Amino acid sequence: MNITKRLFTYPVLSEEKDDYNLSVFDVDLQYRMSAVNNLQLEFNLTLDNEDLRNLITAGKAEYVIHIECSNTAFRTTLHSITEQSSIDIPVGRISGKLEVIALIISKENINHFTNLDWNNDYTGVSFDLSKGSILGYKNLQTLDILKNYEELTNASSIFMIYKRLTTEEKPIDVNIDSPQIKIGLGTQEYETYAHFCKKAQFQPILNSMLIFPALVYVFEELRQETGIEANQGKAWYISLSKAYEKRGINFIDEINDELKTSIQLAQEAMELPISKALSMFTELFENADEEEDI
């Protein structure tokens, strides 16, 4: 939701406009992935215009930070009268590009507003501003949220989930004797999977049900006497190895770590998939309950 080429009928403070002479509205954004699989965003705002700061101090305006992920339709806003604010976003709610914009918004109607730093075009002019008017804005960098575990759950590169032509329920089948790790589902199970797999909110649940147990099996096979030698030339092995390398971890050392079980290795590789799935269950049911209450 970045502001581009938008015309205002009154002066607005932005680095993209020349309505103000020397004033600055800037935002320092820091972000990181937390241990509990949340994206943590921290904002430090700088506003050096006295008249706008007075509006905020008087409760007539506030800082608003709008955060939006178009891929998942996730949207949220932070409202603050201080220069520091932060938010934790569950990674299951976002995927791909995250757009962020910081705003200064009027909280009430403001009559006869003037500012000492307006450029000469506005000399002797005042404006009546309605509640919700944008007084300043800063388009922040678009964040490309690449989750480490996505490299280990990307069906197009490492895993392939296919339909087995069966008329009855059967256990899933995992085959590693091919460039991809193949996960076979019965006809009915596959149809259910195909219905939900493209919906971002269900990915953590499906990953914990299908990818996680398959990865446990993969680690068990690699830990056999000739497991690494037999599989190290396959595309899925190379992709896994590169994913670990990007994280500064030696893949073979991880496989041979006798202090870790295959289940533990698979959980660490996918950054705690069960926790992600359970968190998403909570969000889905809480949202459903809220809609029922409405």
Coordinates of C-alpha atoms in Angstrom, one line a residue:
M1 CA 0.0 0.0 0.0
N2 CA 2.7 2.5 -0.9
I3 CA 1.7 6.0 -1.8
T4 CA 2.8 6.9 -5.3
K5 CA 1.9 9.9 -7.5
R6 CA -1.0 10.9 -5.1
L7 CA -2.1 14.5 -5.2
F8 CA -3.1 16.3 -2.0
T9 CA -5.1 19.5 -1.7
Y10 CA -2.9 20.6 1.2
P11 CA 0.8 20.4 2.1
V12 CA 2.1 17.0 3.1
L13 CA 5.5 16.2 4.7
S14 CA 7.3 13.6 2.6
E15 CA 10.7 13.2 1.0
E16 CA 8.9 12.7 -2.2
K17 CA 7.3 16.2 -2.1
D18 CA 8.5 19.7 -1.8
D19 CA 5.7 21.1 0.4
Y20 CA 8.1 21.6 3.3
N21 CA 11.5 23.3 3.2
L22 CA 13.7 21.7 5.8
S23 CA 11.5 19.3 7.9
V24 CA 12.1 15.6 7.9
F25 CA 9.9 12.6 8.6
D26 CA 12.0 9.4 8.5
V27 CA 11.7 5.9 9.8
D28 CA 14.4 3.3 10.7
L29 CA 13.0 -0.2 10.4
Q30 CA 14.8 -3.2 11.9
Y31 CA 13.4 -6.7 11.5
R32 CA 14.4 -10.2 12.4
M33 CA 12.9 -13.7 12.8
S34 CA 12.4 -14.7 16.4
A35 CA 13.0 -18.1 18.0
V36 CA 9.2 -18.7 18.2
N37 CA 8.9 -18.1 14.4
N38 CA 7.5 -14.6 14.5
L39 CA 8.7 -11.8 12.3
Q40 CA 9.7 -9.0 14.7
L41 CA 9.5 -5.4 13.3
E42 CA 10.9 -2.5 15.2
F43 CA 10.3 1.1 14.2
N44 CA 12.1 4.3 15.2
L45 CA 10.6 7.4 13.8
T46 CA 12.1 10.8 13.4
L47 CA 10.0 14.0 13.0
D48 CA 11.7 17.4 13.3
N49 CA 8.8 19.6 12.6
E50 CA 7.6 21.4 15.7
D51 CA 4.0 22.2 14.5
L52 CA 3.3 18.6 13.5
R53 CA 4.9 17.3 16.8
N54 CA 2.6 19.7 18.7
L55 CA -0.4 18.2 17.0
I56 CA 0.7 14.7 18.2
T57 CA 1.5 15.9 21.7
A58 CA -2.0 17.5 21.9
G59 CA -3.7 14.3 20.8
K60 CA -4.8 15.8 17.5
A61 CA -2.6 13.6 15.4
E62 CA -0.8 10.3 15.7
Y63 CA 1.8 8.0 14.0
V64 CA 0.2 5.1 12.0
I65 CA 2.2 2.3 10.5
H66 CA 0.3 0.2 7.9
I67 CA 1.7 -3.3 7.2
E68 CA 0.3 -5.4 4.3
C69 CA 1.1 -8.7 2.6
S70 CA -0.9 -9.0 -0.7
N71 CA -0.1 -12.7 -1.1
T72 CA -1.9 -13.6 2.0
A73 CA -4.3 -10.6 2.4
F74 CA -2.7 -9.9 5.8
R75 CA -3.1 -6.3 7.0
T76 CA -2.5 -4.6 10.3
T77 CA -1.8 -1.1 11.6
L78 CA 0.1 0.3 14.6
H79 CA -1.1 3.5 16.2
S80 CA 1.3 5.4 18.4
I81 CA 2.1 8.9 19.7
T82 CA 5.7 7.9 20.5
E83 CA 8.7 7.5 18.2
Q84 CA 9.2 3.8 18.9
S85 CA 6.9 0.9 18.2
S86 CA 7.2 -2.8 17.4
I87 CA 5.1 -5.7 16.4
D88 CA 5.4 -9.5 16.2
I89 CA 3.8 -11.2 13.1
P90 CA 3.4 -15.0 12.9
V91 CA 5.3 -16.1 9.8
G92 CA 2.3 -18.3 8.9
R93 CA 0.3 -15.1 8.2
I94 CA 2.8 -13.7 5.6
S95 CA 4.6 -14.9 2.5
G96 CA 6.7 -13.1 0.0
K97 CA 6.6 -9.3 -0.2
L98 CA 5.6 -7.3 2.9
E99 CA 4.8 -3.6 2.2
V100 CA 5.1 -1.1 5.0
I101 CA 4.3 2.6 5.1
A102 CA 4.5 5.1 8.0
L103 CA 2.0 7.9 8.3
I104 CA 1.1 11.0 10.3
I105 CA -2.7 11.0 10.5
S106 CA -5.0 13.6 12.0
K107 CA -7.2 12.2 14.8
E108 CA -9.9 14.9 14.6
N109 CA -10.9 17.8 12.5
I110 CA -8.2 20.6 12.5
N111 CA -9.2 24.1 11.5
H112 CA -6.9 26.9 10.2
F113 CA -3.8 24.7 10.2
T114 CA -0.6 26.5 9.3
N115 CA 3.1 25.4 9.4
L116 CA 6.2 27.6 9.7
D117 CA 8.2 25.3 7.4
W118 CA 5.8 25.3 4.4
N119 CA 7.4 26.5 1.2
N120 CA 6.7 30.0 -0.2
D121 CA 3.7 28.8 -2.2
Y122 CA 1.7 28.5 1.0
T123 CA 2.6 31.8 2.6
G124 CA -0.4 33.3 4.3
V125 CA -2.5 30.3 3.7
S126 CA -4.2 28.0 6.2
F127 CA -6.1 24.7 5.7
D128 CA -9.1 23.0 7.3
L129 CA -8.2 19.3 7.7
S130 CA -10.7 16.6 8.3
K131 CA -10.3 13.6 10.7
G132 CA -8.1 10.9 9.0
S133 CA -6.1 13.3 6.8
I134 CA -2.6 12.3 5.9
L135 CA -0.2 15.0 7.2
G136 CA 3.0 13.1 6.4
Y137 CA 4.2 9.8 5.0
K138 CA 7.2 7.6 4.4
N139 CA 7.2 4.7 2.0
L140 CA 9.5 2.0 3.6
Q141 CA 11.4 -0.7 1.8
T142 CA 9.4 -3.7 0.7
L143 CA 10.5 -6.7 2.8
D144 CA 11.0 -10.0 0.9
I145 CA 10.2 -12.5 3.6
L146 CA 12.1 -15.7 2.8
K147 CA 11.6 -18.2 5.5
N148 CA 14.4 -20.6 5.9
Y149 CA 12.1 -23.6 6.1
E150 CA 10.6 -22.8 2.7
E151 CA 13.7 -24.1 1.1
L152 CA 13.0 -27.4 2.7
T153 CA 9.3 -27.5 1.9
N154 CA 9.3 -26.2 -1.7
A155 CA 7.4 -29.0 -3.5
S156 CA 8.7 -27.8 -6.9
S157 CA 12.4 -28.3 -6.0
I158 CA 12.8 -30.9 -3.3
F159 CA 9.4 -32.6 -2.6
M160 CA 6.8 -33.9 -5.1
I161 CA 3.4 -34.8 -3.8
Y162 CA 1.5 -37.1 -6.2
K163 CA -1.7 -39.0 -6.4
R164 CA -1.7 -42.8 -6.1
L165 CA -4.6 -44.5 -7.9
T166 CA -6.2 -46.3 -5.0
T167 CA -9.8 -46.9 -4.1
E168 CA -9.1 -47.4 -0.4
E169 CA -7.3 -45.7 2.3
K170 CA -3.5 -46.5 2.5
P171 CA -0.5 -45.2 4.3
I172 CA 1.4 -42.4 2.6
D173 CA 4.4 -43.6 0.5
V174 CA 7.8 -41.9 0.6
N175 CA 10.3 -42.6 -2.2
I176 CA 13.8 -41.0 -2.3
D177 CA 15.1 -42.9 -5.3
S178 CA 14.6 -40.0 -7.7
P179 CA 15.7 -36.4 -8.1
Q180 CA 12.8 -35.3 -5.8
I181 CA 11.5 -36.8 -2.6
K182 CA 8.2 -38.2 -3.7
I183 CA 5.2 -38.4 -1.3
G184 CA 2.4 -40.5 -2.5
L185 CA -1.2 -40.0 -1.3
G186 CA -4.3 -42.0 -2.0
T187 CA -6.8 -40.6 -4.4
Q188 CA -9.2 -39.2 -1.8
E189 CA -6.3 -37.8 0.4
Y190 CA -4.7 -36.2 -2.6
E191 CA -7.9 -34.4 -3.6
T192 CA -8.2 -33.0 -0.1
Y193 CA -4.6 -31.9 -0.2
A194 CA -5.0 -30.3 -3.7
H195 CA -7.9 -28.3 -2.4
F196 CA -6.0 -26.7 0.4
C197 CA -2.3 -26.7 -0.6
K198 CA -2.4 -23.3 -2.4
K199 CA -3.9 -21.5 0.6
A200 CA -1.1 -19.9 2.6
Q201 CA -2.9 -20.3 6.0
F202 CA -2.9 -24.1 5.6
Q203 CA 0.7 -24.5 4.6
P204 CA 2.1 -24.9 8.2
I205 CA -0.5 -27.6 8.9
L206 CA 0.1 -29.5 5.6
N207 CA 3.8 -29.3 6.0
S208 CA 3.7 -30.8 9.5
M209 CA 1.4 -33.6 8.2
L210 CA 3.3 -34.5 5.1
I211 CA 6.7 -32.9 4.7
F212 CA 7.8 -33.4 8.3
P213 CA 7.3 -37.2 8.5
A214 CA 8.9 -37.5 5.0
L215 CA 11.9 -35.6 6.2
V216 CA 12.2 -37.8 9.3
Y217 CA 12.4 -40.8 7.0
V218 CA 15.0 -39.1 4.8
F219 CA 17.3 -38.5 7.8
E220 CA 16.8 -42.1 8.9
E221 CA 17.9 -43.3 5.5
L222 CA 20.9 -40.9 5.3
R223 CA 22.1 -42.2 8.7
Q224 CA 22.4 -45.7 7.4
E225 CA 25.9 -47.0 6.7
T226 CA 25.9 -46.1 3.0
G227 CA 23.1 -43.5 3.2
I228 CA 25.1 -40.4 2.3
E229 CA 27.1 -42.2 -0.4
A230 CA 24.0 -43.6 -2.1
N231 CA 22.1 -40.3 -2.2
Q232 CA 24.6 -37.4 -2.3
G233 CA 24.3 -37.1 -6.1
K234 CA 20.5 -36.7 -6.1
A235 CA 19.0 -33.2 -6.7
W236 CA 17.1 -33.3 -3.4
Y237 CA 20.2 -34.1 -1.4
I238 CA 22.1 -31.2 -3.1
S239 CA 19.2 -28.8 -2.4
L240 CA 19.1 -29.8 1.3
S241 CA 22.9 -29.5 1.6
K242 CA 22.8 -26.0 0.0
A243 CA 20.0 -24.9 2.4
Y244 CA 22.1 -25.9 5.4
E245 CA 25.1 -24.2 3.9
K246 CA 23.2 -20.9 3.6
R247 CA 22.6 -21.2 7.4
G248 CA 26.3 -21.8 8.1
I249 CA 25.8 -25.5 9.0
N250 CA 27.6 -28.5 7.6
F251 CA 24.9 -30.9 6.4
I252 CA 27.0 -34.1 6.8
D253 CA 28.0 -33.1 10.4
E254 CA 24.3 -32.6 11.2
I255 CA 23.4 -36.1 9.8
N256 CA 26.2 -37.7 11.8
D257 CA 25.4 -35.9 15.1
E258 CA 24.7 -38.8 17.4
L259 CA 23.2 -36.4 20.1
K260 CA 20.3 -35.6 17.8
T261 CA 17.5 -38.0 16.7
S262 CA 16.1 -37.9 13.1
I263 CA 12.9 -36.4 14.5
Q264 CA 14.9 -33.6 16.1
L265 CA 16.9 -33.0 12.9
A266 CA 13.7 -32.7 10.9
Q267 CA 12.1 -30.3 13.3
E268 CA 15.2 -28.1 13.3
A269 CA 15.5 -28.2 9.6
M270 CA 11.8 -27.0 9.2
E271 CA 12.1 -24.6 12.2
L272 CA 9.6 -26.3 14.5
P273 CA 6.8 -27.3 12.1
I274 CA 4.5 -28.7 14.8
S275 CA 4.6 -25.4 16.6
K276 CA 3.8 -23.6 13.4
A277 CA 0.9 -25.9 12.7
L278 CA -0.6 -25.6 16.2
S279 CA -0.2 -21.8 16.1
M280 CA -2.1 -21.7 12.9
F281 CA -4.9 -23.9 14.3
T282 CA -5.2 -21.4 17.1
E283 CA -5.5 -18.5 14.7
L284 CA -8.0 -20.2 12.4
F285 CA -10.3 -21.2 15.2
E286 CA -10.0 -17.8 17.0
N287 CA -10.9 -16.0 13.7
A288 CA -13.8 -18.4 13.2
D289 CA -15.1 -17.7 16.8
E290 CA -14.8 -13.9 16.2
E291 CA -16.8 -14.2 13.0
E292 CA -19.5 -16.2 14.8
D293 CA -19.7 -13.5 17.6
I294 CA -20.2 -10.8 15.0

